[in-house]
Coordinates of C-alpha atoms in Angstrom, one line a residue:
X1 CA -17.9 20.6 12.7
X2 CA -16.7 17.9 10.3
X3 CA -17.2 15.2 12.8
X4 CA -20.9 15.0 11.6
X5 CA -20.0 13.0 8.8
X6 CA -18.0 10.4 11.0
X7 CA -20.8 10.5 13.7
X8 CA -23.5 9.9 11.0
X9 CA -21.6 6.7 9.8
X10 CA -21.2 5.6 13.3
X11 CA -24.7 6.1 14.3
X12 CA -26.6 4.7 11.3
X13 CA -25.6 1.1 12.5
X14 CA -26.6 1.6 15.9
X15 CA -29.8 -0.3 16.1
X16 CA -29.8 -2.8 19.2
X17 CA -32.2 -3.1 22.0
X18 CA -29.8 -5.1 24.2
X19 CA -29.4 -3.8 27.8
X20 CA -26.3 -1.7 28.2
X21 CA -25.2 -2.2 24.7
X22 CA -22.2 -0.1 23.8
X23 CA -20.6 0.8 20.6
X24 CA -17.2 2.5 20.4
X25 CA -15.3 3.8 17.3
X26 CA -11.8 4.9 17.6
X27 CA -10.8 7.1 14.7
X28 CA -7.0 8.4 14.8
X29 CA -6.2 11.7 12.8
X30 CA -9.3 11.9 10.8
X31 CA -9.4 15.6 10.5
X32 CA -6.9 16.7 13.0
X33 CA -3.7 15.3 14.5
X34 CA -5.4 13.6 17.3
X35 CA -7.8 10.7 18.1
X36 CA -11.4 10.8 18.0
X37 CA -13.5 8.3 20.1
X38 CA -17.0 8.1 19.4
X39 CA -19.3 6.1 22.0
X40 CA -23.0 5.0 21.8
X41 CA -24.7 3.5 24.9
X42 CA -28.1 1.9 25.1
X43 CA -29.0 1.6 28.8
X44 CA -32.3 0.0 29.9
X45 CA -31.8 -1.0 33.5
X46 CA -32.7 2.3 35.0
X47 CA -33.1 1.0 38.4
X48 CA -29.4 0.4 38.9
X49 CA -28.6 4.2 39.0
X50 CA -25.9 6.1 36.9
X51 CA -23.8 4.3 34.4
X52 CA -20.0 5.4 34.0
X53 CA -17.3 4.6 31.5
X54 CA -13.6 5.5 31.3
X55 CA -11.9 7.9 28.9
X56 CA -8.7 7.5 27.1
X57 CA -5.6 8.4 29.1
X58 CA -4.9 11.8 27.1
X59 CA -8.5 12.9 26.8
X60 CA -8.6 16.7 26.1
X61 CA -12.3 17.4 25.9
X62 CA -15.6 15.4 25.8
X63 CA -19.1 16.2 24.2
X64 CA -22.5 14.6 24.5
X65 CA -24.1 14.4 21.0
X66 CA -27.8 15.4 20.7
X67 CA -30.2 15.3 17.9
X68 CA -32.1 18.5 17.4
X69 CA -35.7 19.1 16.6
X70 CA -34.6 19.9 12.9
X71 CA -32.9 16.5 12.4
X72 CA -29.4 18.0 12.9
X73 CA -26.8 17.1 15.6
X74 CA -25.3 19.3 18.4
X75 CA -22.2 18.8 20.2
X76 CA -22.4 20.2 23.9
X77 CA -19.3 20.1 26.0
X78 CA -19.6 17.9 29.1
X79 CA -17.3 17.6 32.2
X80 CA -15.6 14.4 33.3
X81 CA -14.3 13.4 36.6
X82 CA -11.2 11.6 37.8
X83 CA -11.1 8.6 40.1
X84 CA -7.7 6.7 40.9
X85 CA -6.1 8.6 38.0
X86 CA -8.5 7.5 35.5
X87 CA -11.0 9.8 33.8
X88 CA -14.6 8.8 33.6
X89 CA -17.9 10.2 32.1
X90 CA -21.2 9.6 33.9
X91 CA -24.5 8.9 32.1
X92 CA -27.7 9.9 34.2
X93 CA -30.2 7.0 34.7
X94 CA -32.8 8.6 32.9
X95 CA -31.1 8.6 29.5
X96 CA -31.9 5.4 27.5
X97 CA -29.7 6.1 24.8
X98 CA -26.6 8.4 24.7
X99 CA -23.9 9.4 22.3
X100 CA -20.7 11.0 23.1
X101 CA -17.5 12.3 21.4
X102 CA -14.0 12.2 22.9
X103 CA -11.2 14.2 21.7
X104 CA -7.5 13.7 22.8
X105 CA -4.7 16.0 23.1
X106 CA -3.2 16.8 19.8
X107 CA 0.1 14.9 18.8
X108 CA 3.2 16.9 19.5
X109 CA 5.8 14.5 18.4
X110 CA 6.6 14.0 14.8
X111 CA 6.1 10.7 12.9
X112 CA 5.5 8.2 15.6
X113 CA 1.8 8.1 17.0
X114 CA 0.5 6.3 20.0
X115 CA -2.7 5.7 21.8
X116 CA -3.8 4.0 24.9
X117 CA -7.5 3.4 26.3
X118 CA -8.0 1.6 29.6
X119 CA -11.6 1.0 28.8
X120 CA -13.8 0.2 31.6
X121 CA -17.6 0.3 32.6
X122 CA -19.3 0.5 35.9
X123 CA -21.9 -2.1 34.8
X124 CA -21.9 -5.4 33.0
X125 CA -22.0 -4.9 29.4
X126 CA -24.1 -7.2 27.3
X127 CA -22.5 -6.4 24.1
X128 CA -19.6 -4.2 23.1
X129 CA -19.1 -3.6 19.5
X130 CA -15.7 -1.9 19.1
X131 CA -13.7 -0.9 15.9
X132 CA -10.4 1.1 15.1
X133 CA -10.3 2.9 11.7
X134 CA -6.7 2.7 10.4
X135 CA -5.4 6.1 9.1
X136 CA -4.8 6.3 5.3
X137 CA -1.3 7.5 5.7
X138 CA -0.2 5.1 8.6
X139 CA 2.8 3.2 8.2
X140 CA 3.5 0.0 10.3
X141 CA 0.1 0.3 12.1
X142 CA -0.2 -2.0 15.0
X143 CA -3.1 -2.2 17.8
X144 CA -3.8 -4.6 20.8
X145 CA -6.7 -5.1 23.2
X146 CA -8.9 -7.1 20.6
X147 CA -8.6 -9.1 17.4
X148 CA -10.9 -7.7 15.0
X149 CA -12.2 -8.6 11.4
X150 CA -10.8 -6.3 8.8
X151 CA -12.7 -4.5 6.3
X152 CA -11.5 -2.3 3.6
X153 CA -13.6 0.5 1.8
X154 CA -13.4 1.6 -1.7
X155 CA -10.7 4.3 -0.9
X156 CA -8.4 1.6 0.7
X157 CA -9.1 2.4 4.4
X158 CA -9.0 -0.5 6.8
X159 CA -11.4 -0.9 9.8
X160 CA -10.8 -3.4 12.5
X161 CA -14.0 -4.4 14.2
X162 CA -15.1 -7.1 16.9
X163 CA -18.1 -7.7 19.0
X164 CA -17.4 -8.7 22.6
X165 CA -20.3 -10.2 24.9
X166 CA -20.7 -10.2 28.7
X167 CA -18.0 -7.7 29.5
X168 CA -18.0 -7.7 33.4
X169 CA -18.5 -4.7 35.7
X170 CA -15.0 -2.8 36.1
X171 CA -13.2 -5.2 33.8
X172 CA -10.5 -3.3 31.9
X173 CA -9.7 -3.7 28.3
X174 CA -6.2 -2.3 27.6
X175 CA -6.6 -0.9 24.2
X176 CA -3.5 0.5 22.5
X177 CA -2.3 1.4 18.9
X178 CA 0.8 2.9 17.2
X179 CA 2.0 3.7 13.9
X180 CA 4.0 6.3 11.8
X181 CA 2.8 9.4 10.3
X182 CA 5.6 10.5 8.1
X183 CA 3.8 13.2 6.3
X184 CA 2.0 14.7 9.3
X185 CA -1.2 14.8 7.3
X186 CA -4.7 13.4 8.1
X187 CA -7.0 10.8 6.6
X188 CA -9.5 13.5 5.4
X189 CA -6.7 15.2 3.5
X190 CA -5.6 11.8 2.0
X191 CA -9.2 11.3 1.0
X192 CA -9.3 14.6 -0.8
X193 CA -6.0 13.6 -2.5
X194 CA -7.8 10.4 -3.7
X195 CA -10.9 12.0 -4.8
X196 CA -9.1 14.7 -6.8
X197 CA -6.8 12.2 -8.5
X198 CA -9.8 10.1 -9.4
X199 CA -11.5 13.1 -11.0
X200 CA -8.4 14.0 -12.8
X201 CA -8.2 10.5 -14.1
X202 CA -11.8 10.7 -15.1
X203 CA -11.4 13.8 -17.1
X204 CA -8.1 12.4 -18.9
X205 CA -10.0 9.4 -19.9
X206 CA -12.9 11.5 -21.2
X207 CA -10.4 13.7 -23.1
X208 CA -8.7 10.6 -24.4
X209 CA -12.1 9.1 -25.5
X210 CA -12.9 12.4 -27.4
X211 CA -9.6 12.2 -28.9
X212 CA -9.8 8.6 -30.1
X213 CA -13.3 9.6 -31.8
X214 CA -11.4 12.4 -33.6
X215 CA -8.8 10.1 -34.7
X216 CA -11.3 7.5 -36.0
X217 CA -13.2 10.1 -38.0
X218 CA -9.9 11.5 -39.5
X219 CA -9.0 8.1 -40.5
X220 CA -12.3 7.7 -42.3
X221 CA -11.6 11.0 -44.0
X222 CA -8.1 9.7 -45.2
X223 CA -9.7 6.6 -46.8
X224 CA -12.5 8.6 -48.5
X225 CA -9.7 11.1 -49.9
X226 CA -7.7 8.2 -51.2
X227 CA -10.7 6.6 -52.9
X228 CA -11.6 9.9 -54.5
X229 CA -7.9 10.4 -55.7
X230 CA -7.7 6.9 -57.2
X231 CA -11.1 7.5 -58.8
X232 CA -9.9 10.6 -60.6
X233 CA -6.6 9.0 -61.6
X234 CA -8.8 6.2 -63.0
X235 CA -11.0 8.6 -65.1
X236 CA -8.0 10.6 -66.3
X237 CA -6.2 7.5 -67.5
X238 CA -9.4 6.4 -69.2
X239 CA -9.6 9.7 -71.0
X240 CA -6.0 9.6 -72.1
X241 CA -6.5 6.0 -73.4
X242 CA -9.6 7.1 -75.1
X243 CA -8.0 9.8 -76.9
X244 CA -5.1 7.9 -78.0
X245 CA -7.2 5.0 -79.1
X246 CA -9.1 7.3 -81.5
X247 CA -5.9 9.0 -82.9
X248 CA -4.3 6.0 -84.3
X249 CA -4.8 3.9 -87.5
X250 CA -3.4 0.4 -88.8
X251 CA -0.8 0.4 -91.7
X252 CA -2.3 -1.4 -94.8
X253 CA 0.9 -3.2 -95.7
X254 CA 2.6 -4.1 -92.4
X255 CA -0.3 -3.7 -89.8
X256 CA 1.9 -1.3 -87.6
X257 CA 0.0 1.5 -85.7
X258 CA 0.2 4.8 -87.5
X259 CA -0.8 8.2 -85.9
X260 CA -3.4 10.1 -87.7
X261 CA -1.1 13.0 -88.2
X262 CA 1.6 10.9 -89.9
X263 CA 1.3 10.5 -93.7
X264 CA 3.7 7.4 -94.0
X265 CA 4.2 4.4 -91.9
X266 CA 7.1 4.8 -89.7
X267 CA 8.2 1.0 -90.1
X268 CA 7.6 0.3 -93.8
X269 CA 7.3 3.7 -95.2
X270 CA 3.9 2.8 -97.0
X271 CA 1.7 5.8 -97.8
X272 CA -1.4 5.7 -95.7

């Protein structure tokens, strides 16, 4: 199950000893066309009995996440109950720290996505850290229920995050979001496209670098060839001039140059 990666990122920052500290991460359409909600609860006031929290309106299934002896994670199905048309999960009083994964029903309609969560707790919450991950393929993304700071990762995915303190027992946070998914894809598929494109660009850059190196070497070769040709021309001309110089004599009468093979001066007719 590929939610392990999401949960790993979710759980590593869950370090807080506050009584009834809760962290919630709402992740629309990461791997499937549904919403995943990850919830961590740190419960210390054992004497007050069970602790319950509500689930999203269109919850399909819920799982408790446990750490195995080998360090891995397991996802075990857990039943929810319905009270006043709201779905709830119970956390037994003996569990200090608990983690859950909630899956909603898959989207059936094309393009437009909506999600609503009437979030409530059966006890006072000292601190609630809540975040919504904006899908990479989302258009006209809107959410309500809190006003979070925005962070953007290296792939351009936005996360809206806020910390809320002293949330009263049974107080309701009405969290909603909506956006358009015209392609019908998921964040994971979009991430794969980005990584593939980055790898292709990296390969192309490496190929261009190699080609540039070849061009530089070939340019140097052209210069060397030109210099060699020029040197050979100079030697050839020198030899010609040298030969012509030693095959010429000067006329004793007029001073005109006479070739060695000529018996008379071509200018004045004097015999050499």
